[in-house]
Short mmCIF file of C-alpha atoms in Angstrom, two decimals:
data_model
loop_
_atom_site.label_atom_id
_atom_site.label_comp_id
_atom_site.label_asym_id
_atom_site.label_seq_id
_atom_site.Cartn_x
_atom_site.Cartn_y
_atom_site.Cartn_z
CA MET A 29 -124.64 -48.42 20.04
CA ALA A 30 -123.89 -44.70 20.20
CA GLU A 31 -122.75 -45.01 23.81
CA PHE A 32 -120.47 -48.05 22.80
CA LYS A 33 -118.97 -46.08 19.99
CA HIS A 34 -118.31 -42.96 22.12
CA THR A 35 -116.70 -44.99 25.00
CA ARG A 36 -114.57 -46.96 22.77
CA GLY A 37 -113.42 -43.95 20.76
CA LYS A 38 -112.49 -42.00 23.73
CA ARG A 39 -110.53 -44.88 25.08
CA VAL A 40 -108.69 -45.24 21.88
CA LEU A 41 -108.00 -41.47 21.46
CA SER A 42 -106.87 -41.31 24.99
CA GLY A 43 -104.22 -43.83 24.51
CA LEU A 44 -103.25 -42.16 21.12
CA GLY A 45 -103.00 -38.86 22.83
CA ALA A 46 -100.47 -40.25 25.33
CA ILE A 47 -98.50 -41.43 22.46
CA THR A 48 -98.66 -38.56 20.07
CA LEU A 49 -100.57 -35.53 20.94
CA ALA A 50 -99.71 -34.97 24.71
CA ALA A 51 -96.12 -36.15 24.08
CA ALA A 52 -95.77 -33.45 21.55
CA GLY A 53 -97.45 -30.74 23.66
CA LEU A 54 -100.11 -30.33 20.93
CA PHE A 55 -103.45 -29.43 22.51
CA GLY A 56 -104.47 -26.20 24.02
CA GLY A 57 -103.86 -22.44 24.07
CA ALA A 58 -105.37 -19.18 24.91
CA GLY A 59 -104.45 -16.62 22.28
CA ALA A 60 -105.75 -18.96 19.38
CA ALA A 61 -109.01 -18.55 18.00
CA LEU A 62 -111.68 -20.59 19.85
CA ALA A 63 -112.42 -23.59 17.95
CA ASP A 64 -115.92 -25.17 17.42
CA GLN A 65 -117.16 -26.28 20.84
CA GLY A 66 -118.46 -29.46 19.15
CA ASP A 67 -121.62 -31.27 19.34
CA ALA A 68 -123.15 -32.99 22.28
CA VAL A 69 -122.42 -36.91 22.27
CA GLY A 70 -124.41 -38.55 19.53
CA ASN A 71 -123.83 -40.07 16.31
CA ILE A 72 -120.96 -38.69 14.15
CA ASP A 73 -122.07 -36.45 11.29
CA VAL A 74 -119.89 -38.28 8.56
CA ASP A 75 -120.72 -35.55 5.94
CA ARG A 76 -119.60 -32.59 8.07
CA PRO A 77 -116.19 -31.07 7.02
CA GLY A 78 -113.67 -30.31 9.77
CA SER A 79 -110.39 -28.28 10.28
CA ILE A 80 -107.19 -28.51 12.18
CA GLN A 81 -105.63 -25.22 13.48
CA ILE A 82 -101.95 -25.65 13.99
CA ASN A 83 -100.62 -23.18 16.59
CA LYS A 84 -96.77 -23.26 16.36
CA HIS A 85 -94.81 -21.98 19.44
CA LYS A 86 -91.32 -22.13 21.11
CA HIS A 87 -90.95 -24.42 23.97
CA GLN A 88 -92.18 -22.69 27.11
CA ASN A 89 -90.09 -22.05 30.36
CA GLY A 90 -91.22 -23.90 33.40
CA THR A 91 -94.19 -26.15 33.69
CA ASP A 92 -96.16 -26.31 30.29
CA ALA A 93 -99.39 -24.53 30.46
CA THR A 94 -102.60 -26.80 29.97
CA GLN A 95 -104.09 -26.21 26.55
CA LYS A 96 -107.13 -27.98 24.95
CA PRO A 97 -108.28 -28.94 21.71
CA ASP A 98 -111.18 -26.70 21.64
CA GLY A 99 -109.00 -23.65 21.83
CA SER A 100 -109.51 -23.02 25.57
CA GLY A 101 -106.95 -23.31 28.41
CA ASP A 102 -104.08 -21.30 29.84
CA ALA A 103 -102.34 -18.78 27.97
CA ILE A 104 -99.35 -19.59 25.99
CA THR A 105 -96.29 -17.33 26.87
CA SER A 106 -93.88 -18.51 24.44
CA ASP A 107 -93.67 -16.67 20.82
CA GLY A 108 -95.22 -17.96 17.85
CA ILE A 109 -93.07 -19.16 15.00
CA ALA A 110 -93.69 -17.87 11.55
CA GLY A 111 -92.67 -19.81 8.20
CA VAL A 112 -93.15 -23.32 9.31
CA GLU A 113 -94.88 -25.72 6.91
CA PHE A 114 -97.03 -28.67 7.84
CA THR A 115 -98.32 -31.37 5.55
CA ALA A 116 -101.31 -33.75 6.40
CA TYR A 117 -101.70 -37.28 5.13
CA GLN A 118 -105.00 -39.09 5.66
CA LEU A 119 -104.89 -42.72 6.71
CA THR A 120 -106.99 -43.87 3.77
CA ASP A 121 -107.47 -47.45 5.12
CA VAL A 122 -109.16 -46.11 8.28
CA ASN A 123 -112.94 -45.36 8.15
CA LEU A 124 -113.94 -43.68 11.28
CA GLY A 125 -117.54 -44.39 10.27
CA GLU A 126 -116.88 -47.87 11.38
CA THR A 127 -116.44 -48.79 14.95
CA SER A 128 -113.66 -51.30 14.46
CA ASP A 129 -111.52 -48.83 12.48
CA TRP A 130 -110.99 -46.79 15.65
CA ASP A 131 -108.93 -49.62 16.98
CA LYS A 132 -106.49 -49.26 14.06
CA LEU A 133 -105.23 -46.11 15.68
CA ASP A 134 -103.68 -47.87 18.67
CA ASN A 135 -99.91 -48.41 18.58
CA LEU A 136 -99.15 -46.60 15.36
CA ASP A 137 -95.55 -46.44 14.50
CA LEU A 138 -94.93 -42.80 13.50
CA SER A 139 -91.18 -43.08 13.25
CA ASN A 140 -91.38 -42.67 9.44
CA ALA A 141 -94.83 -41.12 9.32
CA CYS A 142 -94.10 -38.53 6.77
CA THR A 143 -93.20 -41.21 4.17
CA SER A 144 -95.03 -44.43 5.39
CA ILE A 145 -96.68 -46.04 8.54
CA PRO A 146 -96.48 -49.88 8.69
CA ASN A 147 -99.83 -51.61 7.68
CA HIS A 148 -101.34 -48.35 6.59
CA THR A 149 -101.75 -46.37 3.50
CA LEU A 150 -101.30 -42.66 3.26
CA GLY A 151 -103.31 -40.33 1.07
CA SER A 152 -102.04 -37.44 -1.07
CA PRO A 153 -100.09 -34.60 0.83
CA ILE A 154 -102.31 -31.79 1.94
CA VAL A 155 -99.97 -28.87 2.34
CA ALA A 156 -101.07 -26.24 4.91
CA PRO A 157 -100.02 -22.51 4.27
CA LEU A 158 -97.01 -21.35 6.15
CA THR A 159 -97.60 -20.31 9.76
CA ASP A 160 -98.22 -16.60 10.09
CA SER A 161 -96.49 -14.24 12.45
CA LYS A 162 -98.54 -15.52 15.37
CA GLY A 163 -97.40 -19.05 14.44
CA VAL A 164 -100.86 -20.20 13.18
CA THR A 165 -102.09 -22.10 10.14
CA THR A 166 -105.12 -24.09 9.35
CA LEU A 167 -106.04 -27.06 7.32
CA THR A 168 -109.67 -26.78 6.19
CA GLY A 169 -112.26 -28.79 4.37
CA LEU A 170 -111.14 -32.05 5.89
CA LYS A 171 -113.54 -34.99 5.63
CA LEU A 172 -114.11 -37.56 8.26
CA GLY A 173 -110.98 -39.52 8.77
CA ALA A 174 -107.58 -39.79 10.81
CA TYR A 175 -104.77 -37.57 9.65
CA VAL A 176 -100.90 -37.85 10.19
CA ILE A 177 -99.59 -34.28 10.57
CA CYS A 178 -95.77 -33.75 9.75
CA GLU A 179 -93.67 -30.70 10.03
CA THR A 180 -92.11 -30.55 6.63
CA ALA A 181 -90.16 -27.42 6.53
CA ALA A 182 -89.10 -24.78 9.07
CA PRO A 183 -86.91 -21.69 9.32
CA ALA A 184 -83.21 -22.40 10.08
CA GLU A 185 -83.64 -21.11 13.65
CA VAL A 186 -85.90 -24.08 14.51
CA VAL A 187 -83.44 -26.78 15.85
CA ASP A 188 -85.83 -29.39 16.92
CA ARG A 189 -88.86 -29.89 14.87
CA SER A 190 -92.09 -31.37 16.34
CA GLN A 191 -92.59 -35.04 15.92
CA PRO A 192 -95.35 -36.43 13.61
CA PHE A 193 -98.80 -36.57 15.36
CA VAL A 194 -102.40 -37.87 14.50
CA VAL A 195 -105.51 -35.90 14.61
CA THR A 196 -109.04 -37.23 14.03
CA ILE A 197 -111.91 -35.51 12.40
CA PRO A 198 -114.01 -35.33 14.58
CA THR A 199 -112.10 -35.58 17.81
CA PRO A 200 -113.75 -36.81 21.00
CA PHE A 201 -113.67 -34.12 23.85
CA GLU A 202 -115.62 -33.48 26.97
CA ASN A 203 -118.78 -35.40 25.92
CA SER A 204 -118.87 -33.84 22.48
CA TRP A 205 -117.32 -34.23 19.05
CA LEU A 206 -114.97 -31.55 17.77
CA TYR A 207 -114.89 -31.02 14.13
CA ASP A 208 -112.62 -27.96 14.24
CA VAL A 209 -109.65 -29.12 16.35
CA ASN A 210 -106.70 -26.91 17.90
CA VAL A 211 -103.27 -28.52 18.14
CA TYR A 212 -100.17 -27.08 19.59
CA PRO A 213 -96.80 -28.53 18.48
CA LYS A 214 -93.90 -26.76 19.99
CA ASN A 215 -90.32 -26.32 18.77
CA GLY A 216 -87.04 -25.37 20.25
CA THR A 217 -85.60 -22.38 18.43
CA THR A 218 -82.26 -20.56 18.24
CA GLY A 219 -81.30 -17.12 16.82
CA ILE A 220 -77.91 -15.24 16.23
CA THR A 221 -77.23 -11.57 16.41
CA LYS A 222 -73.76 -9.84 15.71
CA SER A 223 -72.70 -6.47 16.88
CA ILE A 224 -69.66 -4.35 17.33
CA ASP A 225 -68.25 -2.92 20.46
CA PRO A 226 -67.86 0.96 20.53
CA GLN A 227 -64.50 1.61 18.90
CA SER A 228 -61.80 2.68 21.36
CA ASP A 229 -58.63 2.07 19.25
CA LEU A 230 -59.01 4.78 16.55
CA GLY A 231 -55.68 4.03 14.66
CA LEU A 232 -54.97 1.21 12.24
CA GLY A 233 -53.63 -1.67 14.08
CA GLY A 234 -56.27 -1.25 16.71
CA VAL A 235 -58.63 -3.97 18.02
CA VAL A 236 -62.28 -4.21 17.05
CA ASN A 237 -64.56 -6.61 18.95
CA PHE A 238 -67.54 -8.31 17.60
CA PRO A 239 -70.07 -9.78 20.24
CA VAL A 240 -72.19 -12.54 18.68
CA THR A 241 -75.28 -13.58 20.57
CA VAL A 242 -76.90 -16.93 20.17
CA ASP A 243 -80.06 -18.20 21.82
CA VAL A 244 -79.68 -21.57 23.54
CA PRO A 245 -82.44 -23.71 22.36
CA LYS A 246 -85.00 -25.38 24.76
CA THR A 247 -84.88 -28.97 23.69
CA LYS A 248 -87.27 -31.80 24.43
CA SER A 249 -86.69 -34.10 27.45
CA GLY A 250 -84.36 -36.85 26.67
CA GLU A 251 -82.69 -35.07 23.52
CA ASN A 252 -79.26 -33.58 23.66
CA MET A 253 -77.54 -31.36 21.19
CA THR A 254 -74.99 -33.21 19.30
CA ARG A 255 -73.28 -29.84 18.05
CA PHE A 256 -73.29 -26.25 19.41
CA GLU A 257 -70.74 -24.30 17.41
CA VAL A 258 -70.17 -20.47 16.80
CA THR A 259 -67.91 -19.38 13.97
CA ASP A 260 -66.65 -16.07 12.51
CA THR A 261 -64.67 -15.75 9.31
CA PHE A 262 -62.92 -12.50 9.32
CA ASP A 263 -62.54 -10.39 6.35
CA SER A 264 -58.99 -10.40 4.66
CA ARG A 265 -58.56 -6.78 6.10
CA LEU A 266 -58.69 -8.13 9.48
CA GLY A 267 -56.11 -10.27 11.65
CA LEU A 268 -56.63 -12.26 14.73
CA ASN A 269 -56.20 -10.62 17.99
CA GLY A 270 -54.65 -13.43 20.02
CA THR A 271 -56.85 -16.38 19.62
CA GLY A 272 -59.54 -14.50 17.98
CA VAL A 273 -61.84 -14.69 20.85
CA ALA A 274 -62.07 -12.18 23.64
CA SER A 275 -64.69 -14.00 25.80
CA VAL A 276 -67.43 -16.48 26.02
CA LYS A 277 -70.37 -15.69 28.38
CA LEU A 278 -73.80 -16.78 29.27
CA ASP A 279 -76.15 -14.07 30.47
CA GLY A 280 -73.23 -11.96 31.35
CA VAL A 281 -71.27 -14.69 33.28
CA ALA A 282 -68.07 -16.26 31.92
CA VAL A 283 -68.54 -19.76 30.65
CA ASN A 284 -66.37 -22.57 32.18
CA PRO A 285 -63.44 -22.97 29.72
CA ALA A 286 -63.83 -26.65 30.10
CA TYR A 287 -67.22 -26.50 28.24
CA TYR A 288 -65.75 -25.11 24.97
CA THR A 289 -62.77 -25.10 22.72
CA VAL A 290 -61.28 -22.33 20.48
CA SER A 291 -59.55 -23.04 17.20
CA ASN A 292 -58.87 -21.13 14.02
CA GLU A 293 -58.22 -21.99 10.37
CA GLY A 294 -56.97 -19.25 8.22
CA GLN A 295 -59.33 -16.31 8.85
CA THR A 296 -62.00 -18.57 10.51
CA VAL A 297 -62.29 -18.68 14.30
CA LYS A 298 -64.47 -21.30 15.83
CA VAL A 299 -65.95 -21.76 19.38
CA GLU A 300 -67.18 -25.31 19.95
CA PHE A 301 -68.85 -26.71 22.95
CA THR A 302 -67.69 -29.94 24.21
CA GLU A 303 -70.17 -32.95 25.20
CA ALA A 304 -70.02 -31.78 28.85
CA GLY A 305 -70.72 -28.07 27.55
CA ARG A 306 -73.67 -29.28 25.48
CA LYS A 307 -75.21 -31.13 28.35
CA TRP A 308 -74.81 -27.96 30.56
CA LEU A 309 -76.38 -25.93 27.65
CA LYS A 310 -79.33 -28.14 27.68
CA THR A 311 -80.05 -26.83 31.46
CA GLN A 312 -79.75 -23.31 30.04
CA GLY A 313 -82.61 -23.37 27.51
CA GLU A 314 -83.66 -19.89 26.28
CA LYS A 315 -80.66 -18.03 27.75
CA LYS A 316 -78.05 -16.39 25.52
CA VAL A 317 -74.58 -17.31 24.79
CA VAL A 318 -72.30 -14.40 23.70
CA VAL A 319 -68.99 -15.15 22.12
CA THR A 320 -67.05 -12.02 21.47
CA PHE A 321 -64.69 -12.35 18.51
CA SER A 322 -61.53 -10.15 18.41
CA ALA A 323 -59.71 -8.77 15.46
CA VAL A 324 -56.86 -6.32 14.50
CA VAL A 325 -57.64 -3.96 11.62
CA LYS A 326 -54.81 -4.21 8.90
CA GLU A 327 -56.20 -2.20 6.03
CA VAL A 328 -58.53 0.55 5.42
CA GLY A 329 -61.99 0.32 3.68
CA LYS A 330 -65.50 -0.76 4.43
CA ILE A 331 -65.10 -3.99 6.18
CA GLU A 332 -68.14 -6.31 6.39
CA ASN A 333 -68.48 -9.40 8.55
CA ASP A 334 -71.01 -11.82 9.82
CA ALA A 335 -71.01 -15.06 11.99
CA GLU A 336 -72.71 -18.40 11.89
CA ALA A 337 -74.00 -21.00 14.56
CA TYR A 338 -74.40 -24.64 13.95
CA ILE A 339 -76.62 -26.40 16.21
CA THR A 340 -77.65 -30.11 15.86
CA THR A 341 -80.32 -32.08 17.54
CA PRO A 342 -81.92 -35.42 16.75
CA GLY A 343 -83.56 -34.89 13.41
CA HIS A 344 -82.21 -31.51 12.66
CA ASN A 345 -78.82 -30.24 11.52
CA GLY A 346 -79.07 -26.54 11.28
CA LYS A 347 -77.04 -23.47 10.27
CA VAL A 348 -78.17 -19.98 11.22
CA GLU A 349 -76.36 -16.89 9.96
CA SER A 350 -76.21 -13.57 11.70
CA ASN A 351 -76.79 -10.11 10.24
CA ASP A 352 -73.92 -8.36 8.58
CA VAL A 353 -72.00 -5.59 10.47
CA THR A 354 -69.64 -3.05 9.03
CA THR A 355 -66.43 -1.20 10.46
CA ASN A 356 -65.26 1.67 8.29
CA TRP A 357 -61.64 2.93 8.06
CA GLY A 358 -59.74 5.66 5.92
CA ASP A 359 -56.26 6.89 5.46
CA LEU A 360 -54.99 10.49 6.15
CA ILE A 361 -52.64 11.89 3.55
CA ALA A 362 -51.32 15.54 3.95
CA LEU A 363 -48.87 17.58 1.95
CA LYS A 364 -46.13 19.78 3.54
CA THR A 365 -44.84 22.77 1.52
CA ALA A 366 -42.67 25.94 1.84
CA ALA A 367 -44.47 29.34 1.64
CA GLY A 368 -44.21 31.20 -1.60
CA THR A 369 -42.61 28.33 -3.56
CA ASN A 370 -44.88 25.30 -2.75
CA ALA A 371 -41.87 23.22 -2.80
CA ALA A 372 -42.21 19.86 -0.88
CA LEU A 373 -40.55 19.92 2.56
CA GLU A 374 -39.06 16.77 4.15
CA GLY A 375 -38.63 16.07 7.80
CA ALA A 376 -41.74 17.90 9.26
CA LYS A 377 -43.22 15.86 12.37
CA PHE A 378 -46.89 15.53 13.13
CA GLN A 379 -49.27 13.83 15.74
CA VAL A 380 -52.81 13.14 15.15
CA PHE A 381 -55.71 13.64 17.76
CA ALA A 382 -59.35 12.89 17.92
CA ALA A 383 -61.74 15.75 17.46
CA GLU A 384 -64.14 16.78 20.29
CA ALA A 385 -67.06 16.68 17.75
CA PRO A 386 -66.07 13.96 15.37
CA TYR A 387 -69.31 14.04 13.29
CA ALA A 388 -69.66 17.75 12.89
CA ASP A 389 -71.17 18.98 9.61
CA THR A 390 -67.86 20.51 8.81
CA CYS A 391 -64.33 19.63 10.31
CA ASP A 392 -63.11 23.24 9.70
CA GLY A 393 -63.41 24.16 13.50
CA ALA A 394 -62.33 20.73 14.86
CA ILE A 395 -60.70 20.82 18.29
CA ALA A 396 -58.14 18.20 19.38
CA THR A 397 -58.97 16.16 22.53
CA GLY A 398 -57.15 13.41 24.47
CA GLU A 399 -53.75 12.11 23.68
CA ALA A 400 -51.96 11.52 20.36
CA LEU A 401 -53.27 8.46 18.52
CA LYS A 402 -51.09 5.50 17.60
CA VAL A 403 -51.36 4.14 14.21
CA ASN A 404 -49.67 0.74 13.69
CA GLY A 405 -47.70 1.40 16.95
CA THR A 406 -46.43 4.93 16.37
CA ASP A 407 -47.75 8.42 17.36
CA THR A 408 -45.41 10.58 15.19
CA PHE A 409 -45.53 10.81 11.52
CA THR A 410 -42.78 12.58 9.39
CA SER A 411 -43.00 14.11 5.99
CA GLY A 412 -41.21 12.37 3.12
CA LYS A 413 -38.91 13.76 0.50
CA ASN A 414 -42.04 14.43 -1.54
CA GLY A 415 -43.46 16.29 1.43
CA VAL A 416 -46.36 13.77 2.05
CA ILE A 417 -47.39 12.84 5.52
CA ASP A 418 -48.93 9.36 5.24
CA ILE A 419 -51.00 8.29 8.16
CA ALA A 420 -52.09 4.59 7.14
CA GLY A 421 -55.56 4.48 8.66
CA LEU A 422 -57.99 5.88 11.14
CA TYR A 423 -61.50 4.73 12.11
CA VAL A 424 -64.34 6.48 10.54
CA SER A 425 -67.67 4.80 11.67
CA ASP A 426 -69.45 1.51 11.99
CA SER A 427 -73.03 0.17 11.29
CA GLU A 428 -73.94 -0.07 15.18
CA HIS A 429 -73.12 3.35 16.64
CA ASP A 430 -73.99 6.84 15.91
CA LYS A 431 -73.38 8.26 13.34
CA LYS A 432 -74.10 4.82 11.60
CA ASP A 433 -71.85 4.34 8.55
CA ALA A 434 -70.89 7.87 8.41
CA THR A 435 -68.73 8.51 5.42
CA GLN A 436 -66.23 10.81 7.18
CA ARG A 437 -64.96 11.71 10.56
CA CYS A 438 -63.03 14.74 11.91
CA TYR A 439 -59.51 14.57 13.19
CA VAL A 440 -56.70 17.16 14.07
CA LEU A 441 -53.18 17.20 12.90
CA LYS A 442 -50.53 18.84 15.10
CA GLU A 443 -47.12 19.97 13.80
CA THR A 444 -44.61 19.19 16.48
CA LYS A 445 -41.51 20.02 14.56
CA ALA A 446 -40.65 21.93 11.29
CA PRO A 447 -37.94 20.96 8.94
CA ALA A 448 -34.57 22.81 9.69
CA GLY A 449 -34.70 26.51 8.56
CA PHE A 450 -38.45 26.70 8.88
CA VAL A 451 -40.77 28.04 11.76
CA THR A 452 -42.43 25.35 13.87
CA PRO A 453 -46.01 26.91 14.37
CA THR A 454 -47.26 27.49 18.07
CA GLY A 455 -50.55 27.81 19.70
CA ASP A 456 -53.74 27.43 17.51
CA LYS A 457 -51.51 27.66 14.38
CA ALA A 458 -50.02 24.28 15.06
CA PHE A 459 -53.34 22.41 14.62
CA THR A 460 -54.84 21.47 11.36
CA PRO A 461 -58.46 20.18 11.19
CA VAL A 462 -58.89 17.34 8.67
CA ALA A 463 -61.82 15.09 7.35
CA VAL A 464 -60.86 11.34 7.13
CA LYS A 465 -63.10 9.51 4.60
CA ILE A 466 -63.69 5.76 4.11
CA GLY A 467 -61.10 4.07 2.08
CA ALA A 468 -57.58 5.04 0.60
CA ASN A 469 -57.08 8.39 -1.10
CA GLU A 470 -56.23 8.41 -4.70
CA VAL A 471 -52.62 9.29 -5.68
CA GLY A 472 -52.14 13.07 -5.47
CA VAL A 473 -55.30 13.77 -3.42
CA TYR A 474 -54.52 15.24 0.02
CA ASP A 475 -56.73 15.77 2.98
CA ALA A 476 -54.74 18.98 3.94
CA THR A 477 -51.86 21.06 2.62
CA ILE A 478 -49.69 22.43 5.41
CA VAL A 479 -47.37 25.45 4.64
CA ASN A 480 -44.21 26.45 6.58
CA SER A 481 -42.36 29.91 6.48
CA GLN A 482 -38.70 30.36 6.66
CA GLN A 483 -36.93 31.41 9.68
CA ASP A 484 -36.13 35.12 10.10
CA VAL A 485 -32.30 36.18 10.45
CA PRO A 486 -30.47 39.41 11.65
CA GLU A 487 -30.21 41.97 9.11
CA LEU A 488 -26.76 41.91 7.23
CA PRO A 489 -24.63 45.07 6.61
CA LEU A 490 -24.77 44.88 2.86
CA THR A 491 -24.55 47.83 0.22
CA GLY A 492 -27.93 47.26 -0.80
CA ALA A 493 -29.13 47.96 2.74
CA ASN A 494 -27.29 49.91 5.44
CA GLY A 495 -24.62 51.03 3.01
CA GLN A 496 -27.15 52.74 0.80
CA ILE A 497 -28.29 54.78 3.98
CA LEU A 498 -24.86 55.89 4.81
CA MET A 499 -24.08 57.02 1.15
CA VAL A 500 -27.36 59.03 1.04
CA ILE A 501 -26.49 60.68 4.42
CA GLY A 502 -22.95 61.51 3.18
CA GLY A 503 -24.23 62.84 -0.24
CA THR A 504 -26.54 65.11 1.58
CA ALA A 505 -23.79 66.48 3.72
CA VAL A 506 -21.67 67.24 0.77
CA LEU A 507 -24.53 69.02 -0.94
CA LEU A 508 -25.07 71.19 2.28
CA VAL A 509 -21.42 72.11 2.35
CA ALA A 510 -21.27 72.93 -1.36
CA GLY A 511 -24.47 75.11 -1.01
CA GLY A 512 -22.91 76.94 2.03
CA MET A 513 -19.82 77.64 0.11
CA VAL A 514 -21.85 79.11 -2.73
CA ILE A 515 -23.58 81.40 -0.41
CA VAL A 516 -20.31 82.68 1.09
CA SER A 517 -18.84 83.25 -2.30
CA ARG A 518 -21.70 85.37 -3.45
CA ARG A 519 -21.65 87.52 -0.26
CA ARG A 520 -17.89 88.28 -0.74
CA ALA A 521 -18.61 89.26 -4.38
CA ALA A 522 -21.29 91.70 -3.34
CA ARG A 523 -19.16 93.44 -0.79
CA GLU A 524 -16.27 93.99 -3.44
CA GLU A 525 -18.74 95.68 -5.68
CA THR A 526 -19.82 98.26 -2.97
CA LYS A 527 -16.31 99.43 -2.32
#
């Protein structure tokens, strides 16, 4: 009888495995803890508790490795998935201590296994701990029986959850009974990461590019994605640069434009793959799509942005959100005054340059480099009647490049023309280092005050100047003549007395 039970049980589980376990890629796996090797063939120990160790991994590239329910087999090269919840339901009408009940496991309809199985009753849910960083969780203390395992919750990046499957305690395997069983359901996953290209346009009105990288999930054979969409909703201080999309690439190669469409509604830009594009993506599983969104900076401040991907497969309609990135901008407000009086000067002209060391500890010694920068299309800025030079916005920093989220950046102002009647400085005196901070300056706060001196003119022949000198000379001459006459008179008088 024991031989009969072993042969019959093995035949039933073999058929069941073809329907459930093998189809879902469940058994196997080096890298997992080695399960109980089981007892040699004999009577089932109906009182012995068992366990099911679930090893949750991404789909593998190429031919799937061979894994076995005792925990042996080829190494699994795909990453484990953390945070997945599995729930087990015992088929309470199946008693594996009875030979005939093994036959009840043939042709199970698992299409709604998490809620009901036709002609069977389900026990109370047994919820496993969430899978750990290696994708592992274990159901312990399971008594003799057949258990339906359902994936009941998963992170958003899991786009095709594993199908329900059945595991028996014990499981027949290589002339033994396994009471501690390893299973390996696999998932297709996606991920999304947002970045910022190094900033080359340093003036307001310049372009900032946001590359968004989305992992293409590897889906099951016969399953196609019904939606693959990447969107970016720009901050109100950003405007669209053209369509809002600079490029769409897969592993660095431009994607055929027939595979996707670009549209926008308000501040939201959407790249949506067509049916042909999604079929093509199915052949590109675990590669990376990079959509580079492109915006124009319209206002200063700390501008945050993220992106989303929407990927739908049979049984899963998921949204994954990227990390936030930040691009930081500030204005440059300077004041032009007259030396001696501090009166505001209108009409002075300036250009602004990047600094050789933009993130120096102090901007006092900043040296200009490169060509004059353009801000909102102009590279020359003129002081107004109030003496204010208003440069609407300059790049300060971002969250991706050194120095990350710096609060100020060095620039250099160059005076190219002074107001009429004032001296235009030359050489080093023409340059004024400034520190531009994130955001707009408060009213009356200036990043620099630049003073001009009046022009020199030829000396005028005024009484108070050269006229005074002539009078002094003339007066001196009169005094000398008078003195001489006194001396002559005294000599004459002396001679007269001697006679």
